[in-house]
Amino acid sequence: MSLLLALSLVAPTSLAQSPSSPRDETVRVRIETDAPEVSLFRVTSEGYGTVATTGGMGTVGIIHYQRECTMPCDVTLRDPTTDFFIAGSGITPSRRFTLLDHGRDVSLKVDPGSSGLRTTGWLATIFGVSLAVAGGVAMALDGTGSSDSSLPKDNTLRKVGMGSLIGGGALLAIGLPLFIFNGTDVKLAPNKLTGNRGFDL
């Protein structure tokens, strides 16, 4: 009984003297951007689930998140070790980042991208690649056609293939820049008093 009493008295003292966890830290966060729709989100949990599809079983990722602030954003957050990201209405979600090791006062300089234009670019790229592949196949089939010179040459397949190649190339030329340049860029710029340098994402 006396041993249990001694442990009950020692345990709280040991916990009180233990160093604080990074999860207990707080960070002041400010967002600098010209887009009023920008919001800061925290990933609270994530996992995987299994779903049944026509082709069998598939695995999907499940992410739970919560909004921490919306522009104008100037908030003090606890637990900077978790993942954060920038998103908003019509804005492409940014890559994840943490606020740990960037000081106690951090500015997020956000250059948002358009989610609508990025989706358009992705679809144009997919269709462009498909058309280019179809055109290449049509050209190859035309090249392996009949070699009998006594028969009139049918250039329909070649024309279809050439048109598909040109159309696919045009869609790629439009789609790739839209997809690449409409991501959301975030730069972490710690307060000068912390002595840290900015960090690009």
Short mmCIF file of the C-alpha atoms (twelve columns), coordinates in Angstrom:
data_MODEL
# 
_entry.id   MODEL 
# 
loop_
_atom_site.group_PDB 
_atom_site.id 
_atom_site.type_symbol 
_atom_site.label_atom_id 
_atom_site.label_alt_id 
_atom_site.label_comp_id 
_atom_site.label_asym_id 
_atom_site.label_seq_id 
_atom_site.Cartn_x 
_atom_site.Cartn_y 
_atom_site.Cartn_z 
_atom_site.pdbx_PDB_model_num 
ATOM 1   C CA . MET A 1   0.000   0.000  0.000    1 
ATOM 2   C CA . SER A 2   2.816   2.389  0.873    1 
ATOM 3   C CA . LEU A 3   4.538   1.581  -2.464   1 
ATOM 4   C CA . LEU A 4   1.407   2.441  -4.425   1 
ATOM 5   C CA . LEU A 5   1.041   5.669  -2.469   1 
ATOM 6   C CA . ALA A 6   4.664   6.586  -3.186   1 
ATOM 7   C CA . LEU A 7   4.203   5.939  -6.930   1 
ATOM 8   C CA . SER A 8   1.035   8.030  -6.982   1 
ATOM 9   C CA . LEU A 9   2.960   10.920 -5.461   1 
ATOM 10  C CA . VAL A 10  5.987   10.575 -7.752   1 
ATOM 11  C CA . ALA A 11  4.154   10.119 -11.037  1 
ATOM 12  C CA . PRO A 12  2.538   13.588 -11.211  1 
ATOM 13  C CA . THR A 13  5.872   15.205 -10.354  1 
ATOM 14  C CA . SER A 14  7.635   13.314 -13.164  1 
ATOM 15  C CA . LEU A 15  5.007   14.363 -15.694  1 
ATOM 16  C CA . ALA A 16  5.215   17.968 -14.613  1 
ATOM 17  C CA . GLN A 17  8.997   17.988 -15.076  1 
ATOM 18  C CA . SER A 18  8.949   16.287 -18.499  1 
ATOM 19  C CA . PRO A 19  9.754   18.536 -21.481  1 
ATOM 20  C CA . SER A 20  6.797   19.902 -23.434  1 
ATOM 21  C CA . SER A 21  5.880   18.183 -26.665  1 
ATOM 22  C CA . PRO A 22  5.995   20.052 -30.011  1 
ATOM 23  C CA . ARG A 23  2.259   19.358 -30.158  1 
ATOM 24  C CA . ASP A 24  1.803   21.720 -27.226  1 
ATOM 25  C CA . GLU A 25  3.443   24.614 -29.070  1 
ATOM 26  C CA . THR A 26  1.474   27.447 -30.612  1 
ATOM 27  C CA . VAL A 27  2.160   29.300 -33.853  1 
ATOM 28  C CA . ARG A 28  0.678   32.565 -35.010  1 
ATOM 29  C CA . VAL A 29  -0.296  32.293 -38.686  1 
ATOM 30  C CA . ARG A 30  -1.099  35.095 -41.090  1 
ATOM 31  C CA . ILE A 31  -2.044  34.657 -44.751  1 
ATOM 32  C CA . GLU A 32  -0.958  37.173 -47.369  1 
ATOM 33  C CA . THR A 33  -2.844  36.905 -50.667  1 
ATOM 34  C CA . ASP A 34  -5.006  38.866 -53.077  1 
ATOM 35  C CA . ALA A 35  -7.695  36.147 -53.193  1 
ATOM 36  C CA . PRO A 36  -10.436 36.557 -50.547  1 
ATOM 37  C CA . GLU A 37  -11.576 32.927 -51.005  1 
ATOM 38  C CA . VAL A 38  -8.355  31.482 -49.541  1 
ATOM 39  C CA . SER A 39  -8.692  29.335 -46.408  1 
ATOM 40  C CA . LEU A 40  -6.269  27.391 -44.225  1 
ATOM 41  C CA . PHE A 41  -7.189  23.759 -43.493  1 
ATOM 42  C CA . ARG A 42  -5.728  21.237 -41.046  1 
ATOM 43  C CA . VAL A 43  -5.664  17.481 -41.774  1 
ATOM 44  C CA . THR A 44  -7.159  15.853 -38.692  1 
ATOM 45  C CA . SER A 45  -6.973  12.192 -39.745  1 
ATOM 46  C CA . GLU A 46  -6.644  9.977  -42.786  1 
ATOM 47  C CA . GLY A 47  -6.953  6.339  -43.715  1 
ATOM 48  C CA . TYR A 48  -7.881  3.919  -46.472  1 
ATOM 49  C CA . GLY A 49  -11.105 2.180  -47.403  1 
ATOM 50  C CA . THR A 50  -12.058 -0.637 -49.754  1 
ATOM 51  C CA . VAL A 51  -14.847 -0.271 -52.300  1 
ATOM 52  C CA . ALA A 52  -16.370 -2.694 -54.778  1 
ATOM 53  C CA . THR A 53  -16.153 -1.744 -58.461  1 
ATOM 54  C CA . THR A 54  -17.199 -3.411 -61.705  1 
ATOM 55  C CA . GLY A 55  -13.603 -4.533 -62.171  1 
ATOM 56  C CA . GLY A 56  -13.205 -5.881 -58.633  1 
ATOM 57  C CA . MET A 57  -12.143 -4.315 -55.357  1 
ATOM 58  C CA . GLY A 58  -10.504 -0.922 -55.117  1 
ATOM 59  C CA . THR A 59  -8.785  1.129  -52.425  1 
ATOM 60  C CA . VAL A 60  -9.584  4.780  -51.802  1 
ATOM 61  C CA . GLY A 61  -7.931  7.309  -49.527  1 
ATOM 62  C CA . ILE A 62  -10.050 8.997  -46.861  1 
ATOM 63  C CA . ILE A 63  -8.967  12.372 -45.484  1 
ATOM 64  C CA . HIS A 64  -10.656 14.298 -42.667  1 
ATOM 65  C CA . TYR A 65  -9.850  17.981 -42.327  1 
ATOM 66  C CA . GLN A 66  -11.106 21.118 -40.662  1 
ATOM 67  C CA . ARG A 67  -11.008 24.787 -41.583  1 
ATOM 68  C CA . GLU A 68  -8.749  26.830 -39.319  1 
ATOM 69  C CA . CYS A 69  -9.301  30.292 -40.777  1 
ATOM 70  C CA . THR A 70  -10.547 32.227 -43.801  1 
ATOM 71  C CA . MET A 71  -9.237  35.480 -45.204  1 
ATOM 72  C CA . PRO A 72  -8.450  37.777 -43.563  1 
ATOM 73  C CA . CYS A 73  -6.533  35.172 -41.564  1 
ATOM 74  C CA . ASP A 74  -4.553  36.033 -38.445  1 
ATOM 75  C CA . VAL A 75  -4.882  33.210 -35.921  1 
ATOM 76  C CA . THR A 76  -2.868  31.384 -33.263  1 
ATOM 77  C CA . LEU A 77  -2.850  27.612 -33.758  1 
ATOM 78  C CA . ARG A 78  -1.822  24.766 -31.483  1 
ATOM 79  C CA . ASP A 79  0.063   21.652 -32.635  1 
ATOM 80  C CA . PRO A 80  2.105   22.811 -35.655  1 
ATOM 81  C CA . THR A 81  3.259   19.215 -36.302  1 
ATOM 82  C CA . THR A 82  0.096   18.263 -38.200  1 
ATOM 83  C CA . ASP A 83  -0.343  18.724 -41.945  1 
ATOM 84  C CA . PHE A 84  -1.979  21.852 -43.324  1 
ATOM 85  C CA . PHE A 85  -3.006  22.943 -46.808  1 
ATOM 86  C CA . ILE A 86  -4.477  25.933 -48.583  1 
ATOM 87  C CA . ALA A 87  -7.744  25.671 -50.517  1 
ATOM 88  C CA . GLY A 88  -10.999 27.519 -51.099  1 
ATOM 89  C CA . SER A 89  -13.885 28.028 -53.475  1 
ATOM 90  C CA . GLY A 90  -12.509 27.798 -57.030  1 
ATOM 91  C CA . ILE A 91  -8.937  27.424 -55.747  1 
ATOM 92  C CA . THR A 92  -6.646  24.477 -56.422  1 
ATOM 93  C CA . PRO A 93  -5.663  22.802 -53.117  1 
ATOM 94  C CA . SER A 94  -1.993  23.289 -52.325  1 
ATOM 95  C CA . ARG A 95  0.534   20.700 -51.269  1 
ATOM 96  C CA . ARG A 96  0.559   19.800 -47.597  1 
ATOM 97  C CA . PHE A 97  2.953   21.514 -45.230  1 
ATOM 98  C CA . THR A 98  3.628   21.765 -41.510  1 
ATOM 99  C CA . LEU A 99  4.237   24.845 -39.412  1 
ATOM 100 C CA . LEU A 100 6.881   23.159 -37.260  1 
ATOM 101 C CA . ASP A 101 10.418  24.601 -37.246  1 
ATOM 102 C CA . HIS A 102 9.388   27.822 -38.977  1 
ATOM 103 C CA . GLY A 103 9.182   30.004 -35.904  1 
ATOM 104 C CA . ARG A 104 6.331   31.099 -33.672  1 
ATOM 105 C CA . ASP A 105 5.073   33.773 -36.087  1 
ATOM 106 C CA . VAL A 106 4.632   32.661 -39.698  1 
ATOM 107 C CA . SER A 107 3.239   34.407 -42.753  1 
ATOM 108 C CA . LEU A 108 1.873   32.270 -45.584  1 
ATOM 109 C CA . LYS A 109 2.299   34.037 -48.899  1 
ATOM 110 C CA . VAL A 110 -0.255  32.353 -51.145  1 
ATOM 111 C CA . ASP A 111 -0.431  32.549 -54.944  1 
ATOM 112 C CA . PRO A 112 -3.675  30.673 -55.680  1 
ATOM 113 C CA . GLY A 113 -4.390  28.728 -58.854  1 
ATOM 114 C CA . SER A 114 -7.776  28.234 -60.497  1 
ATOM 115 C CA . SER A 115 -9.208  24.771 -59.933  1 
ATOM 116 C CA . GLY A 116 -11.517 25.223 -62.937  1 
ATOM 117 C CA . LEU A 117 -8.664  26.037 -65.327  1 
ATOM 118 C CA . ARG A 118 -6.546  23.237 -63.869  1 
ATOM 119 C CA . THR A 119 -9.355  20.718 -64.436  1 
ATOM 120 C CA . THR A 120 -9.805  22.029 -67.981  1 
ATOM 121 C CA . GLY A 121 -6.094  21.613 -68.588  1 
ATOM 122 C CA . TRP A 122 -6.148  18.063 -67.234  1 
ATOM 123 C CA . LEU A 123 -9.081  17.059 -69.463  1 
ATOM 124 C CA . ALA A 124 -7.527  18.714 -72.510  1 
ATOM 125 C CA . THR A 125 -4.281  16.856 -71.851  1 
ATOM 126 C CA . ILE A 126 -6.041  13.502 -71.532  1 
ATOM 127 C CA . PHE A 127 -8.026  14.031 -74.742  1 
ATOM 128 C CA . GLY A 128 -4.933  15.348 -76.515  1 
ATOM 129 C CA . VAL A 129 -2.914  12.254 -75.652  1 
ATOM 130 C CA . SER A 130 -5.802  9.997  -76.706  1 
ATOM 131 C CA . LEU A 131 -6.180  11.764 -80.049  1 
ATOM 132 C CA . ALA A 132 -2.445  11.674 -80.689  1 
ATOM 133 C CA . VAL A 133 -2.291  7.947  -79.959  1 
ATOM 134 C CA . ALA A 134 -5.310  7.291  -82.193  1 
ATOM 135 C CA . GLY A 135 -3.722  9.324  -84.953  1 
ATOM 136 C CA . GLY A 136 -0.456  7.432  -84.643  1 
ATOM 137 C CA . VAL A 137 -2.304  4.102  -84.876  1 
ATOM 138 C CA . ALA A 138 -4.240  5.285  -87.946  1 
ATOM 139 C CA . MET A 139 -1.021  6.394  -89.646  1 
ATOM 140 C CA . ALA A 140 0.625   3.066  -88.860  1 
ATOM 141 C CA . LEU A 141 -2.339  1.122  -90.266  1 
ATOM 142 C CA . ASP A 142 -2.252  3.239  -93.396  1 
ATOM 143 C CA . GLY A 143 1.415   2.463  -93.841  1 
ATOM 144 C CA . THR A 144 0.817   -1.278 -93.614  1 
ATOM 145 C CA . GLY A 145 -2.037  -1.249 -96.165  1 
ATOM 146 C CA . SER A 146 -2.091  -2.943 -99.536  1 
ATOM 147 C CA . SER A 147 1.019   -2.351 -101.677 1 
ATOM 148 C CA . ASP A 148 -0.707  -3.210 -104.959 1 
ATOM 149 C CA . SER A 149 0.027   -0.174 -107.113 1 
ATOM 150 C CA . SER A 150 -2.714  -1.157 -109.610 1 
ATOM 151 C CA . LEU A 151 -5.368  -0.243 -107.021 1 
ATOM 152 C CA . PRO A 152 -6.300  3.385  -106.325 1 
ATOM 153 C CA . LYS A 153 -4.814  4.668  -103.098 1 
ATOM 154 C CA . ASP A 154 -7.362  5.488  -100.382 1 
ATOM 155 C CA . ASN A 155 -5.986  8.355  -98.286  1 
ATOM 156 C CA . THR A 156 -8.933  8.493  -95.863  1 
ATOM 157 C CA . LEU A 157 -7.108  6.711  -93.060  1 
ATOM 158 C CA . ARG A 158 -4.036  8.878  -93.516  1 
ATOM 159 C CA . LYS A 159 -6.137  12.048 -93.415  1 
ATOM 160 C CA . VAL A 160 -7.926  10.885 -90.259  1 
ATOM 161 C CA . GLY A 161 -4.623  10.009 -88.641  1 
ATOM 162 C CA . MET A 162 -3.034  13.329 -89.567  1 
ATOM 163 C CA . GLY A 163 -6.059  15.259 -88.295  1 
ATOM 164 C CA . SER A 164 -5.985  13.353 -85.005  1 
ATOM 165 C CA . LEU A 165 -2.280  14.036 -84.566  1 
ATOM 166 C CA . ILE A 166 -2.719  17.750 -85.226  1 
ATOM 167 C CA . GLY A 167 -5.785  18.012 -82.981  1 
ATOM 168 C CA . GLY A 168 -4.106  16.035 -80.200  1 
ATOM 169 C CA . GLY A 169 -1.002  18.206 -80.388  1 
ATOM 170 C CA . ALA A 170 -3.107  21.377 -80.180  1 
ATOM 171 C CA . LEU A 171 -4.977  20.100 -77.127  1 
ATOM 172 C CA . LEU A 172 -1.692  19.183 -75.445  1 
ATOM 173 C CA . ALA A 173 -0.272  22.638 -76.195  1 
ATOM 174 C CA . ILE A 174 -3.299  24.192 -74.485  1 
ATOM 175 C CA . GLY A 175 -3.877  21.687 -71.691  1 
ATOM 176 C CA . LEU A 176 -0.393  21.221 -70.270  1 
ATOM 177 C CA . PRO A 177 0.238   24.921 -69.472  1 
ATOM 178 C CA . LEU A 178 -3.228  25.240 -67.923  1 
ATOM 179 C CA . PHE A 179 -2.575  22.230 -65.706  1 
ATOM 180 C CA . ILE A 180 1.003   23.094 -64.756  1 
ATOM 181 C CA . PHE A 181 0.571   26.814 -64.054  1 
ATOM 182 C CA . ASN A 182 -2.690  26.645 -62.097  1 
ATOM 183 C CA . GLY A 183 -1.365  25.011 -58.966  1 
ATOM 184 C CA . THR A 184 -1.497  26.916 -55.681  1 
ATOM 185 C CA . ASP A 185 1.918   28.062 -54.465  1 
ATOM 186 C CA . VAL A 186 2.575   28.666 -50.770  1 
ATOM 187 C CA . LYS A 187 5.671   30.297 -49.317  1 
ATOM 188 C CA . LEU A 188 6.265   30.098 -45.573  1 
ATOM 189 C CA . ALA A 189 7.896   33.318 -44.452  1 
ATOM 190 C CA . PRO A 190 8.740   33.254 -40.723  1 
ATOM 191 C CA . ASN A 191 8.870   36.528 -38.817  1 
ATOM 192 C CA . LYS A 192 12.311  38.144 -38.968  1 
ATOM 193 C CA . LEU A 193 12.632  37.884 -35.199  1 
ATOM 194 C CA . THR A 194 12.816  34.076 -35.508  1 
ATOM 195 C CA . GLY A 195 15.940  34.243 -37.606  1 
ATOM 196 C CA . ASN A 196 14.617  31.700 -40.114  1 
ATOM 197 C CA . ARG A 197 14.454  32.032 -43.872  1 
ATOM 198 C CA . GLY A 198 11.414  31.594 -46.085  1 
ATOM 199 C CA . PHE A 199 10.487  28.152 -47.327  1 
ATOM 200 C CA . ASP A 200 8.867   27.548 -50.714  1 
ATOM 201 C CA . LEU A 201 6.291   24.814 -51.333  1 
# 
